PDB file of C-alpha atoms and ligand atoms in Angstrom:
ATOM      1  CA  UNK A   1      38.022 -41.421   2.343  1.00  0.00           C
ATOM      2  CA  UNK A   2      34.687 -42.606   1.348  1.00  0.00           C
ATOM      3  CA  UNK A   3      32.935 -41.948   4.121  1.00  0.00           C
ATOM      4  CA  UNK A   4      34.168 -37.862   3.878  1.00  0.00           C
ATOM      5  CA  UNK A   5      32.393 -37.752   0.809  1.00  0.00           C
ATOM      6  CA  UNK A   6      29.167 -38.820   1.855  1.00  0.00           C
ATOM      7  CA  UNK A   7      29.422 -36.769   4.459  1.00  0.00           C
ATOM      8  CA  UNK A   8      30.253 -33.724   2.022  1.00  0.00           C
ATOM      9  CA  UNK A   9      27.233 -34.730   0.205  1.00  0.00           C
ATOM     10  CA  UNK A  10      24.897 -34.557   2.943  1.00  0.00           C
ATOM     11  CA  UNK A  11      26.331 -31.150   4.181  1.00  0.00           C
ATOM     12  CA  UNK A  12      25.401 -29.990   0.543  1.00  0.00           C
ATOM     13  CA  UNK A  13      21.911 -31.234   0.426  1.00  0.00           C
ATOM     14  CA  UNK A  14      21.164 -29.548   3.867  1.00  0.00           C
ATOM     15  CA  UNK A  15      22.516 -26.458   3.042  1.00  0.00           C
ATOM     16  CA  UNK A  16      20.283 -26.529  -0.458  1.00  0.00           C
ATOM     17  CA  UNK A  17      17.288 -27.717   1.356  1.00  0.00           C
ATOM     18  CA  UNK A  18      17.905 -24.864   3.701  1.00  0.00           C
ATOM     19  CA  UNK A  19      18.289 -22.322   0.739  1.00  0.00           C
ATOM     20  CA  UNK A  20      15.105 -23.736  -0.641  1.00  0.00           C
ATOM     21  CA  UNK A  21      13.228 -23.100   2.820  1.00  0.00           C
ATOM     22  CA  UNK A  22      14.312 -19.638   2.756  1.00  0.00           C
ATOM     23  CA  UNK A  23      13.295 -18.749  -0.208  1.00  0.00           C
ATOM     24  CA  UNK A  24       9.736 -20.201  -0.191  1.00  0.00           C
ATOM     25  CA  UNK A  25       9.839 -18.342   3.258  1.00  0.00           C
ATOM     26  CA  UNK A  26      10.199 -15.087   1.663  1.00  0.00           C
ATOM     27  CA  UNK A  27       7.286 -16.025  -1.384  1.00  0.00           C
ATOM     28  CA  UNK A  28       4.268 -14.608  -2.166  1.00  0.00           C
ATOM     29  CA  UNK A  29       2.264 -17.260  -0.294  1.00  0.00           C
ATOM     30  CA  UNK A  30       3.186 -16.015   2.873  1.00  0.00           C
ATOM     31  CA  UNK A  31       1.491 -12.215   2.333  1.00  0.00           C
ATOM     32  CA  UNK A  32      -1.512 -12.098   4.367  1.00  0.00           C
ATOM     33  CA  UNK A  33      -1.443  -8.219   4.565  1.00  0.00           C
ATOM     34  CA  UNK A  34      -0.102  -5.133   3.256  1.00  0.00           C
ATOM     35  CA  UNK A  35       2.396  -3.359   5.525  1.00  0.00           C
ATOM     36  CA  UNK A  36       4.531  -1.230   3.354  1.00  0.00           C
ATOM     37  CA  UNK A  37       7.696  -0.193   4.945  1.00  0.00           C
ATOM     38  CA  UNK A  38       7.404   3.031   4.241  1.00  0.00           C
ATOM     39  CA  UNK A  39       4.828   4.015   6.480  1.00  0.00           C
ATOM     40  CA  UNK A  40       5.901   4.302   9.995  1.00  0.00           C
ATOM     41  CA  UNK A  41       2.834   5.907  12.214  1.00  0.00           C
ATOM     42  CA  UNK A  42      -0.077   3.887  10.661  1.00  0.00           C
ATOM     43  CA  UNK A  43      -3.217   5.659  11.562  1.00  0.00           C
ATOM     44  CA  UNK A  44      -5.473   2.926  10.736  1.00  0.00           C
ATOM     45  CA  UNK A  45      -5.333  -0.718  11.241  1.00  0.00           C
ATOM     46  CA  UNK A  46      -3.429  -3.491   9.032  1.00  0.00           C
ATOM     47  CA  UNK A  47      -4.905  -4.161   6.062  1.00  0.00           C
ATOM     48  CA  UNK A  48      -6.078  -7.754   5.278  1.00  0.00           C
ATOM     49  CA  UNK A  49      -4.550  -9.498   1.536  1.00  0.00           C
ATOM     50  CA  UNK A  50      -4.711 -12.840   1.507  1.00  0.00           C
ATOM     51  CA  UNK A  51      -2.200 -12.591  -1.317  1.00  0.00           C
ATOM     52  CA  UNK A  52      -2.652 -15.782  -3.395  1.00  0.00           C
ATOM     53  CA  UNK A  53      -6.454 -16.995  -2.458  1.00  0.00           C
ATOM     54  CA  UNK A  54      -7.145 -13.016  -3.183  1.00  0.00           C
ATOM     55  CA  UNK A  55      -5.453 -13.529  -6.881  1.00  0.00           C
ATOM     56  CA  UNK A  56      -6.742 -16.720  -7.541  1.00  0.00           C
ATOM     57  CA  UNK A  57     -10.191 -16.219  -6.495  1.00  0.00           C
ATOM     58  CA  UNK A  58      -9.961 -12.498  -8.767  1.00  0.00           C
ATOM     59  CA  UNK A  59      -8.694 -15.052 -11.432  1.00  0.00           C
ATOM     60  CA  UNK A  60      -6.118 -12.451 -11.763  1.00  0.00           C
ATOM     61  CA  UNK A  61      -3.191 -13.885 -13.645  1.00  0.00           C
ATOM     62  CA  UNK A  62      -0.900 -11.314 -14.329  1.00  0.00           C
ATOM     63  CA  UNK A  63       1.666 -10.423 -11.778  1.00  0.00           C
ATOM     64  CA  UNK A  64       1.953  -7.381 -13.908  1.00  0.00           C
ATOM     65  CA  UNK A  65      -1.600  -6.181 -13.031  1.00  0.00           C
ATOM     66  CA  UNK A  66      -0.280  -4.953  -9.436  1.00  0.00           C
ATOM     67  CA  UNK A  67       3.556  -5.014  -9.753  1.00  0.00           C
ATOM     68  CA  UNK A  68       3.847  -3.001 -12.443  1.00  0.00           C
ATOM     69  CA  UNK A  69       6.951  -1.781 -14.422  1.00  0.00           C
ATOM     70  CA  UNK A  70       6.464   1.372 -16.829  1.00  0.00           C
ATOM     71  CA  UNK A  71       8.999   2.447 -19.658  1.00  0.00           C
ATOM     72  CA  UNK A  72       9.062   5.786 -21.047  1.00  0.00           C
ATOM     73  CA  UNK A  73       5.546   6.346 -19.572  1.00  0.00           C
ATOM     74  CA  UNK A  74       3.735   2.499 -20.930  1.00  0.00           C
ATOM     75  CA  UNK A  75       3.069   0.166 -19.133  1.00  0.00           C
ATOM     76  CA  UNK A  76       5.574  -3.533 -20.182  1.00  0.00           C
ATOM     77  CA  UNK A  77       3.297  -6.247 -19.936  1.00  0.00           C
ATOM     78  CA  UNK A  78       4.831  -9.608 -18.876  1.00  0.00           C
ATOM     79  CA  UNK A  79       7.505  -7.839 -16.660  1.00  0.00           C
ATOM     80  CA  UNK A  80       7.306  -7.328 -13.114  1.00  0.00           C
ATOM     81  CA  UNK A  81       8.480  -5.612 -10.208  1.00  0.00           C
ATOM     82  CA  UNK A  82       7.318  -8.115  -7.482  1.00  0.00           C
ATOM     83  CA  UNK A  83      10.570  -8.067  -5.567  1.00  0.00           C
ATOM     84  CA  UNK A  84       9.580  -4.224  -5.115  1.00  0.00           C
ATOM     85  CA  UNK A  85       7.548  -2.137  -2.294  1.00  0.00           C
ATOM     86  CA  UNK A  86       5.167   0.094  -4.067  1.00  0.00           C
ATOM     87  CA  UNK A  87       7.199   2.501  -1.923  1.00  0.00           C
ATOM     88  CA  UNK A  88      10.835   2.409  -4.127  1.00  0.00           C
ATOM     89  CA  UNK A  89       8.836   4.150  -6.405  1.00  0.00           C
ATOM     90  CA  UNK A  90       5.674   5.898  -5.488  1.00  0.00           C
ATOM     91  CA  UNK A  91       6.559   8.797  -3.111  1.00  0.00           C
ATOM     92  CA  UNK A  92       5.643   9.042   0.111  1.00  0.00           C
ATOM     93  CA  UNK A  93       4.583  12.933   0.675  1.00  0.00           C
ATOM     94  CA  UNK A  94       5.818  13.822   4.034  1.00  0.00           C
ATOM     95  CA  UNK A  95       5.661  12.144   7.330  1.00  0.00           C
ATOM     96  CA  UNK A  96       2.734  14.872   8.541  1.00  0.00           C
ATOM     97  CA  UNK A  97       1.429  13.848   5.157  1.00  0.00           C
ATOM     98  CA  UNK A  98       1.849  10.524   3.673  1.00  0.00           C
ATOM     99  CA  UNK A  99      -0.833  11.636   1.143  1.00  0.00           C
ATOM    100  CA  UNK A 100       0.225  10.421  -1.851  1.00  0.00           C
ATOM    101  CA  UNK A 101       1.467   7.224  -1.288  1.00  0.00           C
ATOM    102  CA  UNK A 102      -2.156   6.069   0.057  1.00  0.00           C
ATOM    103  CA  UNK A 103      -3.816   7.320  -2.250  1.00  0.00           C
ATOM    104  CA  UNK A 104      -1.506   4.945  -4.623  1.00  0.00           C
ATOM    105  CA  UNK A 105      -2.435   2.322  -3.034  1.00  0.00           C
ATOM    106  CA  UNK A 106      -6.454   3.491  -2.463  1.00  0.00           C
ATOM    107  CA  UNK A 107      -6.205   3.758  -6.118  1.00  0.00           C
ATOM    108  CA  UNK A 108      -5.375   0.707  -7.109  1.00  0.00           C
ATOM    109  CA  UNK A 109      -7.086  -1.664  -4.648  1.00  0.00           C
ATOM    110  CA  UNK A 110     -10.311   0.277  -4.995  1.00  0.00           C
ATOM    111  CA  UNK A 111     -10.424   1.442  -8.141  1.00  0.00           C
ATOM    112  CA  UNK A 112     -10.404  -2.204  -9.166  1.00  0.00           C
ATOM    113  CA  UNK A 113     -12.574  -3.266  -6.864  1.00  0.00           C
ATOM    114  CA  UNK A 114     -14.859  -0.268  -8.333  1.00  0.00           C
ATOM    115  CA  UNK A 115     -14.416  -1.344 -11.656  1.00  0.00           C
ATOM    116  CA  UNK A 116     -15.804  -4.983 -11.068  1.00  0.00           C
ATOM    117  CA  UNK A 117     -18.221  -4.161  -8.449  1.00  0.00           C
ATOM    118  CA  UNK A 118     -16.689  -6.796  -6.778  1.00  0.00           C
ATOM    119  CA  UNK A 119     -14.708  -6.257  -3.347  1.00  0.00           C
ATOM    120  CA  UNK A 120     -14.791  -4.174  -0.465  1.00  0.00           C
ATOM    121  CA  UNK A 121     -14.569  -0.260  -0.514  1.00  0.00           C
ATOM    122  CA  UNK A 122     -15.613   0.611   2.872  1.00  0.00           C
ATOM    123  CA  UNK A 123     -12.269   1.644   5.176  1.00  0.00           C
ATOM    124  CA  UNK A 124     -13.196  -1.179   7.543  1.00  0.00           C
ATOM    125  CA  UNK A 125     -13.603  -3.799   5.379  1.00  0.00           C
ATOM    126  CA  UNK A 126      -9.643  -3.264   4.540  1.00  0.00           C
ATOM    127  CA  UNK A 127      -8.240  -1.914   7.743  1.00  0.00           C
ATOM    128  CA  UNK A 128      -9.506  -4.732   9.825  1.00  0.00           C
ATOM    129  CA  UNK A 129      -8.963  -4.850  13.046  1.00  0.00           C
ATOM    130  CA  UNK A 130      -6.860  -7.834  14.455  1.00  0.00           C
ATOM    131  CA  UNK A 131      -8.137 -10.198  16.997  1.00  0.00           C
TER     132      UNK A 131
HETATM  133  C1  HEC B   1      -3.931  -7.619  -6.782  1.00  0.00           C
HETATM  134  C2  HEC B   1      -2.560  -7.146  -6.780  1.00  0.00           C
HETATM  135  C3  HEC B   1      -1.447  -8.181  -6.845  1.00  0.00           C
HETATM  136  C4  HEC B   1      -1.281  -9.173  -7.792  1.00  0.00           C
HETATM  137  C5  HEC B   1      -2.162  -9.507  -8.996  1.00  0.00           C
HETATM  138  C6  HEC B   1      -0.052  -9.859  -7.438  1.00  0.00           C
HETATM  139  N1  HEC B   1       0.490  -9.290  -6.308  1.00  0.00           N
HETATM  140 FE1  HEC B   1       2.199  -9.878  -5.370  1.00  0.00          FE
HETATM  141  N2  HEC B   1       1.881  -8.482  -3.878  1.00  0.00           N
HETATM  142  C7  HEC B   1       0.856  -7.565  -3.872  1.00  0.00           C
HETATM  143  C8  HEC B   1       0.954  -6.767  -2.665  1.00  0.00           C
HETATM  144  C9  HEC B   1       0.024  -5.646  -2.285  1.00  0.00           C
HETATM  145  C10 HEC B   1       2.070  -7.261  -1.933  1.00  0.00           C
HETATM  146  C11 HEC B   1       2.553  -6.816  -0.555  1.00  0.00           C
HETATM  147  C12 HEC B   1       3.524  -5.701  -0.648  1.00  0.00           C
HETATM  148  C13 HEC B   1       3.929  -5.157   0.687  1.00  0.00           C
HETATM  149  O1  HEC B   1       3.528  -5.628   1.752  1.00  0.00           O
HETATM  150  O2  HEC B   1       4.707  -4.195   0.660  1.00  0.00           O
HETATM  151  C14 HEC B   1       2.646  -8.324  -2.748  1.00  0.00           C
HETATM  152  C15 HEC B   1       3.793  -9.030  -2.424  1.00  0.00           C
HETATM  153  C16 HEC B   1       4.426  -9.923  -3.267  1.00  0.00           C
HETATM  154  C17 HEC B   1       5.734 -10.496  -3.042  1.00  0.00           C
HETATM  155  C18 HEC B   1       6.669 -10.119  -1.911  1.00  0.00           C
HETATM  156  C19 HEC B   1       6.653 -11.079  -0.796  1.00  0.00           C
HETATM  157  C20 HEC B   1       7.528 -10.590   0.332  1.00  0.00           C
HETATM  158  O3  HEC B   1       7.401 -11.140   1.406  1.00  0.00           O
HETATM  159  O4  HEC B   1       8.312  -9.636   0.137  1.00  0.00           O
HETATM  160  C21 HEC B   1       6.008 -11.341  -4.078  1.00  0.00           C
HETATM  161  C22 HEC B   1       7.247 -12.201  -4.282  1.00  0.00           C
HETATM  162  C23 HEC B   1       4.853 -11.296  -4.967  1.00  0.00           C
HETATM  163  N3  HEC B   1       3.920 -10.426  -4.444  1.00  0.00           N
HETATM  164  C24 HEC B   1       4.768 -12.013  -6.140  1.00  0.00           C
HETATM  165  C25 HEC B   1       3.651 -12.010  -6.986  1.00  0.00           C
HETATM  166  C26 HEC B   1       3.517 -12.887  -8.156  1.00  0.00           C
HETATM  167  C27 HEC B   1       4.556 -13.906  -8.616  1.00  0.00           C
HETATM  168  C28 HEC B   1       2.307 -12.584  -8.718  1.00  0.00           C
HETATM  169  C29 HEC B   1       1.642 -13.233  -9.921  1.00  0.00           C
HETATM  170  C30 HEC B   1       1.447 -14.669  -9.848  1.00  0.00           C
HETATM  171  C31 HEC B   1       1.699 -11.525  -7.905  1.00  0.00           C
HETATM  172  N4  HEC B   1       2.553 -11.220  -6.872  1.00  0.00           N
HETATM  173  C32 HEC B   1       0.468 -10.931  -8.157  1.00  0.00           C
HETATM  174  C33 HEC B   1      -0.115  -7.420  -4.846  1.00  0.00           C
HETATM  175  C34 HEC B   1      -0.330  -8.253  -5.920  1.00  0.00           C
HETATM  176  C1  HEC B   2       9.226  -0.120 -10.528  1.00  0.00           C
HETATM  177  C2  HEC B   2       8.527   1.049 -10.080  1.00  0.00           C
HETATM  178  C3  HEC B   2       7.082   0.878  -9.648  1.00  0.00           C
HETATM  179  C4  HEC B   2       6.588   0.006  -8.694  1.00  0.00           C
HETATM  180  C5  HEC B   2       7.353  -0.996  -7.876  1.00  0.00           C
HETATM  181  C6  HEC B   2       5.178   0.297  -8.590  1.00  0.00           C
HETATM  182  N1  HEC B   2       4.835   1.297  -9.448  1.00  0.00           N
HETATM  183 FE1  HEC B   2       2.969   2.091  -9.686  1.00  0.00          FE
HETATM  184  N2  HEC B   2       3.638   3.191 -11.247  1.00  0.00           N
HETATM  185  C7  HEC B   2       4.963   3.321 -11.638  1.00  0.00           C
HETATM  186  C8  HEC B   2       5.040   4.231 -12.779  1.00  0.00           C
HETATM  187  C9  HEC B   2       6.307   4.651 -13.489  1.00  0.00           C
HETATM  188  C10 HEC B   2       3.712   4.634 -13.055  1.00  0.00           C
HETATM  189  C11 HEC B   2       3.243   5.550 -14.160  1.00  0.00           C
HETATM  190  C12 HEC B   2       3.225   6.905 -13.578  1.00  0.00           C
HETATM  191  C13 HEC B   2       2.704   7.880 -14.570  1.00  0.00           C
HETATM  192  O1  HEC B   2       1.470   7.895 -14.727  1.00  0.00           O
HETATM  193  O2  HEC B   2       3.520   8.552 -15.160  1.00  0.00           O
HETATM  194  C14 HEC B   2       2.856   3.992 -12.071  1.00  0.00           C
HETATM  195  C15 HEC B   2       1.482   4.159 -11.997  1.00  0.00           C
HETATM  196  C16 HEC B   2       0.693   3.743 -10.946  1.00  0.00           C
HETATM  197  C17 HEC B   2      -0.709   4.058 -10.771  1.00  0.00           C
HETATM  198  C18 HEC B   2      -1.568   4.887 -11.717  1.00  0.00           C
HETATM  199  C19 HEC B   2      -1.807   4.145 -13.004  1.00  0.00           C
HETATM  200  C20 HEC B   2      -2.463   2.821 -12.798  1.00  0.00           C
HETATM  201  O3  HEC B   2      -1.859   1.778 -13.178  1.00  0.00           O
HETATM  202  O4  HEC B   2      -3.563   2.778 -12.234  1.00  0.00           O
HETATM  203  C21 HEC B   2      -1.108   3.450  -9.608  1.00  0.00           C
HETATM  204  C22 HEC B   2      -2.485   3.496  -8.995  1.00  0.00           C
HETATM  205  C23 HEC B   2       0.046   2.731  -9.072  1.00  0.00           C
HETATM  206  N3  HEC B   2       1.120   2.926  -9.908  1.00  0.00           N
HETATM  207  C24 HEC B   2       0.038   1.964  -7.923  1.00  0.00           C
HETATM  208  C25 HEC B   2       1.077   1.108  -7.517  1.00  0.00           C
HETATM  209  C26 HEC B   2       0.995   0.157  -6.421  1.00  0.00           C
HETATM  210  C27 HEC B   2      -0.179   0.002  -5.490  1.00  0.00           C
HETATM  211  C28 HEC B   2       2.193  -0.518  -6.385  1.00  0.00           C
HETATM  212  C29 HEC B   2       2.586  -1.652  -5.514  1.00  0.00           C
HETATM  213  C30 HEC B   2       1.737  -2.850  -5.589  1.00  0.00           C
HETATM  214  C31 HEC B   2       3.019   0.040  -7.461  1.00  0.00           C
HETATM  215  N4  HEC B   2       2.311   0.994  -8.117  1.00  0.00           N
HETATM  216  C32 HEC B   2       4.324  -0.348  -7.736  1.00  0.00           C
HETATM  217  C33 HEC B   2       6.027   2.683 -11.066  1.00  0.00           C
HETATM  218  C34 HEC B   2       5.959   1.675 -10.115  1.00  0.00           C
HETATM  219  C1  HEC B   3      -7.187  -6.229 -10.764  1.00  0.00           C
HETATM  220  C2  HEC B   3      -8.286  -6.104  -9.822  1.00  0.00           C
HETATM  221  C3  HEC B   3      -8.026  -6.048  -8.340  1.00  0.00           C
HETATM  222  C4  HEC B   3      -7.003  -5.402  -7.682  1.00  0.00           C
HETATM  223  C5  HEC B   3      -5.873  -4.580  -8.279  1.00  0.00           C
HETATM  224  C6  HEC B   3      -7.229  -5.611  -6.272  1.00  0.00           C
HETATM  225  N1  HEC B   3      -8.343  -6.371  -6.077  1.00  0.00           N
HETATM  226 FE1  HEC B   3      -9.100  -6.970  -4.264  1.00  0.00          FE
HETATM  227  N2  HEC B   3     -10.588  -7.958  -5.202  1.00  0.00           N
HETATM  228  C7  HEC B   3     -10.826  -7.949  -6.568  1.00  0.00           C
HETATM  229  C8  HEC B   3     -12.101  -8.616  -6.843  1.00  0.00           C
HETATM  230  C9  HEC B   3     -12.727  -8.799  -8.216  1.00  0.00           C
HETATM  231  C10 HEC B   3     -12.615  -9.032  -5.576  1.00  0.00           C
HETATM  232  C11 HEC B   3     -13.925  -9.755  -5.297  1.00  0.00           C
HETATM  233  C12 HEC B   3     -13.755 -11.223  -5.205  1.00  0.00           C
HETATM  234  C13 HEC B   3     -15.052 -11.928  -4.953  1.00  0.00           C
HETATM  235  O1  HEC B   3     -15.829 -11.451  -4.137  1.00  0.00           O
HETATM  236  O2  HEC B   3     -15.260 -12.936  -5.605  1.00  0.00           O
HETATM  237  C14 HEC B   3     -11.632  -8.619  -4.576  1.00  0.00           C
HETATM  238  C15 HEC B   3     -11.754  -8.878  -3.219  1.00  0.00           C
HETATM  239  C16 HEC B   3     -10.942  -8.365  -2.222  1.00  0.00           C
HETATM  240  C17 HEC B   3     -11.084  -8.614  -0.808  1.00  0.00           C
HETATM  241  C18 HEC B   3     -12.160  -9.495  -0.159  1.00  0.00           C
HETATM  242  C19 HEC B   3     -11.597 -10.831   0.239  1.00  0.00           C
HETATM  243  C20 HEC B   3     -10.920 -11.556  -0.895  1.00  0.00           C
HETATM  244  O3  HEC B   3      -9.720 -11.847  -0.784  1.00  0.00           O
HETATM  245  O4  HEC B   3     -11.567 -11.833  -1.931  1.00  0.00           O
HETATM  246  C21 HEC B   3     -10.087  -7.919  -0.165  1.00  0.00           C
HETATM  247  C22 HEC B   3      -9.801  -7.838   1.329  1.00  0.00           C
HETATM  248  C23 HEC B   3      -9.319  -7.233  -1.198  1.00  0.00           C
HETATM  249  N3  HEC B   3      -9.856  -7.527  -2.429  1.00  0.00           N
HETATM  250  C24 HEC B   3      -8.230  -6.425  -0.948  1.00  0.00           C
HETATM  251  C25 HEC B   3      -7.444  -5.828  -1.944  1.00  0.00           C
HETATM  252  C26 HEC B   3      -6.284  -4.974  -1.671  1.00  0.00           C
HETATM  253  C27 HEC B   3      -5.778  -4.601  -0.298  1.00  0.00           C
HETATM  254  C28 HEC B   3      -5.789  -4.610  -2.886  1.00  0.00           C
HETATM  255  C29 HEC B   3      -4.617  -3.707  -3.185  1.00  0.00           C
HETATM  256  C30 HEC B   3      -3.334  -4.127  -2.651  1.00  0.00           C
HETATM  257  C31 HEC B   3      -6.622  -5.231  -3.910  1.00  0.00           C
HETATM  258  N4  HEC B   3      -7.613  -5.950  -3.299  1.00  0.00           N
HETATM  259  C32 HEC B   3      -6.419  -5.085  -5.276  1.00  0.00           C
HETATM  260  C33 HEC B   3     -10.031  -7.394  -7.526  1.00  0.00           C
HETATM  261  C34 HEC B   3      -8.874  -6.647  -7.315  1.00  0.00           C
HETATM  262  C1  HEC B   4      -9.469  -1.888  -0.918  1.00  0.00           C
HETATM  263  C2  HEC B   4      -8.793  -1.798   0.342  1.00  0.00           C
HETATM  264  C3  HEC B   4      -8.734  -0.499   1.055  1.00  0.00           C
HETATM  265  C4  HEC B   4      -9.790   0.316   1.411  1.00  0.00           C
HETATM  266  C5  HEC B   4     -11.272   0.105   1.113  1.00  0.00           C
HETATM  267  C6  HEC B   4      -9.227   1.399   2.171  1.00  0.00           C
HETATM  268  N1  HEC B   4      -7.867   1.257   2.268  1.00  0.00           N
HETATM  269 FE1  HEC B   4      -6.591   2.507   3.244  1.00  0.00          FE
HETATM  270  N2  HEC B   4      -5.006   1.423   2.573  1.00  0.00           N
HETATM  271  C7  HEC B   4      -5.096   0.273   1.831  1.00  0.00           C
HETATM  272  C8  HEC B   4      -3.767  -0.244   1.594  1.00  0.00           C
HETATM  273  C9  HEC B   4      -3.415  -1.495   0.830  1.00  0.00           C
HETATM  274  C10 HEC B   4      -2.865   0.637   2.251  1.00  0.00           C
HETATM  275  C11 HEC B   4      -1.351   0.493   2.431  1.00  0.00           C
HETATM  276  C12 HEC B   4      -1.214  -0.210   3.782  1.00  0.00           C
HETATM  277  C13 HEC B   4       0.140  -0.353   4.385  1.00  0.00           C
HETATM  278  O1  HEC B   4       1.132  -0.450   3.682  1.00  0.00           O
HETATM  279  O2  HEC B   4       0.194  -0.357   5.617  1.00  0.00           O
HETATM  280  C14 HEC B   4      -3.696   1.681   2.871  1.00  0.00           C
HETATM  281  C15 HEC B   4      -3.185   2.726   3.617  1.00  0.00           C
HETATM  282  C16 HEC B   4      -3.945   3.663   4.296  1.00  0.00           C
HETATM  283  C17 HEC B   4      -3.408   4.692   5.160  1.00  0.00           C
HETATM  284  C18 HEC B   4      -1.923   4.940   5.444  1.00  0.00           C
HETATM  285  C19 HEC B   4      -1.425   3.912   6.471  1.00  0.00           C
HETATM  286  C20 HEC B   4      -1.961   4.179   7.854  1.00  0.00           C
HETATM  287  O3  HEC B   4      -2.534   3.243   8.472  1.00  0.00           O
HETATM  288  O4  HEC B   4      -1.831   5.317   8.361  1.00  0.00           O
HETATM  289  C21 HEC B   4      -4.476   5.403   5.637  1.00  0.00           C
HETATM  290  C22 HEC B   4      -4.445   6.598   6.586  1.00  0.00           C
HETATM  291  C23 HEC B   4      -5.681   4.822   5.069  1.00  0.00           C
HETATM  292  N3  HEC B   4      -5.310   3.773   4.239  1.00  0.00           N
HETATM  293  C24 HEC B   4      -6.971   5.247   5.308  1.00  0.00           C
HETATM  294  C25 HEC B   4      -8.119   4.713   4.739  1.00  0.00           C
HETATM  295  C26 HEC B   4      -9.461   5.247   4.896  1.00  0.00           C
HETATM  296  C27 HEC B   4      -9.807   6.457   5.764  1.00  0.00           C
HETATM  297  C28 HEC B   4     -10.305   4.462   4.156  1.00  0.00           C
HETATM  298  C29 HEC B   4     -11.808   4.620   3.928  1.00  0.00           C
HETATM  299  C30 HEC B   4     -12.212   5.920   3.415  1.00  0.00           C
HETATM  300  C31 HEC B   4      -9.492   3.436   3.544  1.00  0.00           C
HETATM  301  N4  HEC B   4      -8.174   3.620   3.907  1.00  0.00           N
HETATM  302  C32 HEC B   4      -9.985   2.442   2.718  1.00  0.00           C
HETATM  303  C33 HEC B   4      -6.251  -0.341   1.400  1.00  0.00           C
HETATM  304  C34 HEC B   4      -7.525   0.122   1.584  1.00  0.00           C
END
């Protein structure tokens, strides 16, 4: 009898170590480039983001600051949409014309980067190409 319970308890702490794994597997740590889903023909080559050194080097703080979430047109500070692609709510354009979407993204990477005269702005210097 006793020896069914231990063994109960060990099947439980496996299966939350596993949960634990998976879900560290799926953090923010992980993201060492952008590669938004909703672009299928990239033209150019993957773009580089170490995701944490990037923020803590920045001394950027606020999740916020990228995954934004906007009410009635303003902006909610201390709420984020970090489980989201930029994607679920920035359109696309068209698949001959992705237009907009990029230019979401060129205008937020850059345009901070522009802002601090700090970080790259050149195409290559983002789209780098892997070894
Ligand atoms: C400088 C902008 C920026 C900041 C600041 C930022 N992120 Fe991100 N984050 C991104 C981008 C870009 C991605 C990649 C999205 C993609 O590939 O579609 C991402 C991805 C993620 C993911 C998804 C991981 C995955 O595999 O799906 C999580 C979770 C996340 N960030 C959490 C955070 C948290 C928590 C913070 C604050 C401590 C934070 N981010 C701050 C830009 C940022
Ligand atoms: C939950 C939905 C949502 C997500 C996810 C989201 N955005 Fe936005 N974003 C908005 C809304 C709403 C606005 C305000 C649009 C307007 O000006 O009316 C906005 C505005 C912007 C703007 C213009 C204003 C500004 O803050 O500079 C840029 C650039 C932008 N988003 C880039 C991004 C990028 C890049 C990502 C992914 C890291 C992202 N957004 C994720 C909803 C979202
Ligand atoms: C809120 C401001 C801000 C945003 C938004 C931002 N960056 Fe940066 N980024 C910086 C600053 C500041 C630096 C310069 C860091 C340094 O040189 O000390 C930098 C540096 C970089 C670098 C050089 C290597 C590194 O990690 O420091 C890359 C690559 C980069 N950014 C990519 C991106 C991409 C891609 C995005 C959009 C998903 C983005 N950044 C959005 C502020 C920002
Ligand atoms: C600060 C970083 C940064 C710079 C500089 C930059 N991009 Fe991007 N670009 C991005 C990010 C982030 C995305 C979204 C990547 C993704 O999801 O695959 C993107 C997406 C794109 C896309 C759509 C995806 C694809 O590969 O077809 C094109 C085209 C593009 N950029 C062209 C350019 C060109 C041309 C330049 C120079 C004039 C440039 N970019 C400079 C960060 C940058």
């Amino acid at each position: 009898m006793m020896e069914k319970r231990n063994f109960m308890v060990y099947v439980m702490i496996v299966l939350l170590l596993s949960i634990l794994a998976a879900i560290t597997a799926s953090s923010q740590e992980d993201v060492t480039t952008v590669q938004d889903s909703a672009f299928t023909d990239r033209m150019r080559y993957t773009v580089v983001f170490l995701h944490d050194d990037h923020n803590d080097k920045d001394e950027i703080e606020d999740c916020y600051v990228c995954h934004h979430l906007y009410e009635e047109g303003e902006l909610v500070e201390d709420e984020t949409s970090e489980e989201m692609e930029c994607s679920e709510c920035h359109e696309l354009g068209n698949d001959k014309n992705p237009i907009p979407l990029v230019d979401t993204y060129h205008s937020m990477c850059k345009g901070c980067h522009l802002k601090n005269k700090a970080g790259p702005i050149m195409c290559s210097e983002c789209h780098v190409k892997q070894k």
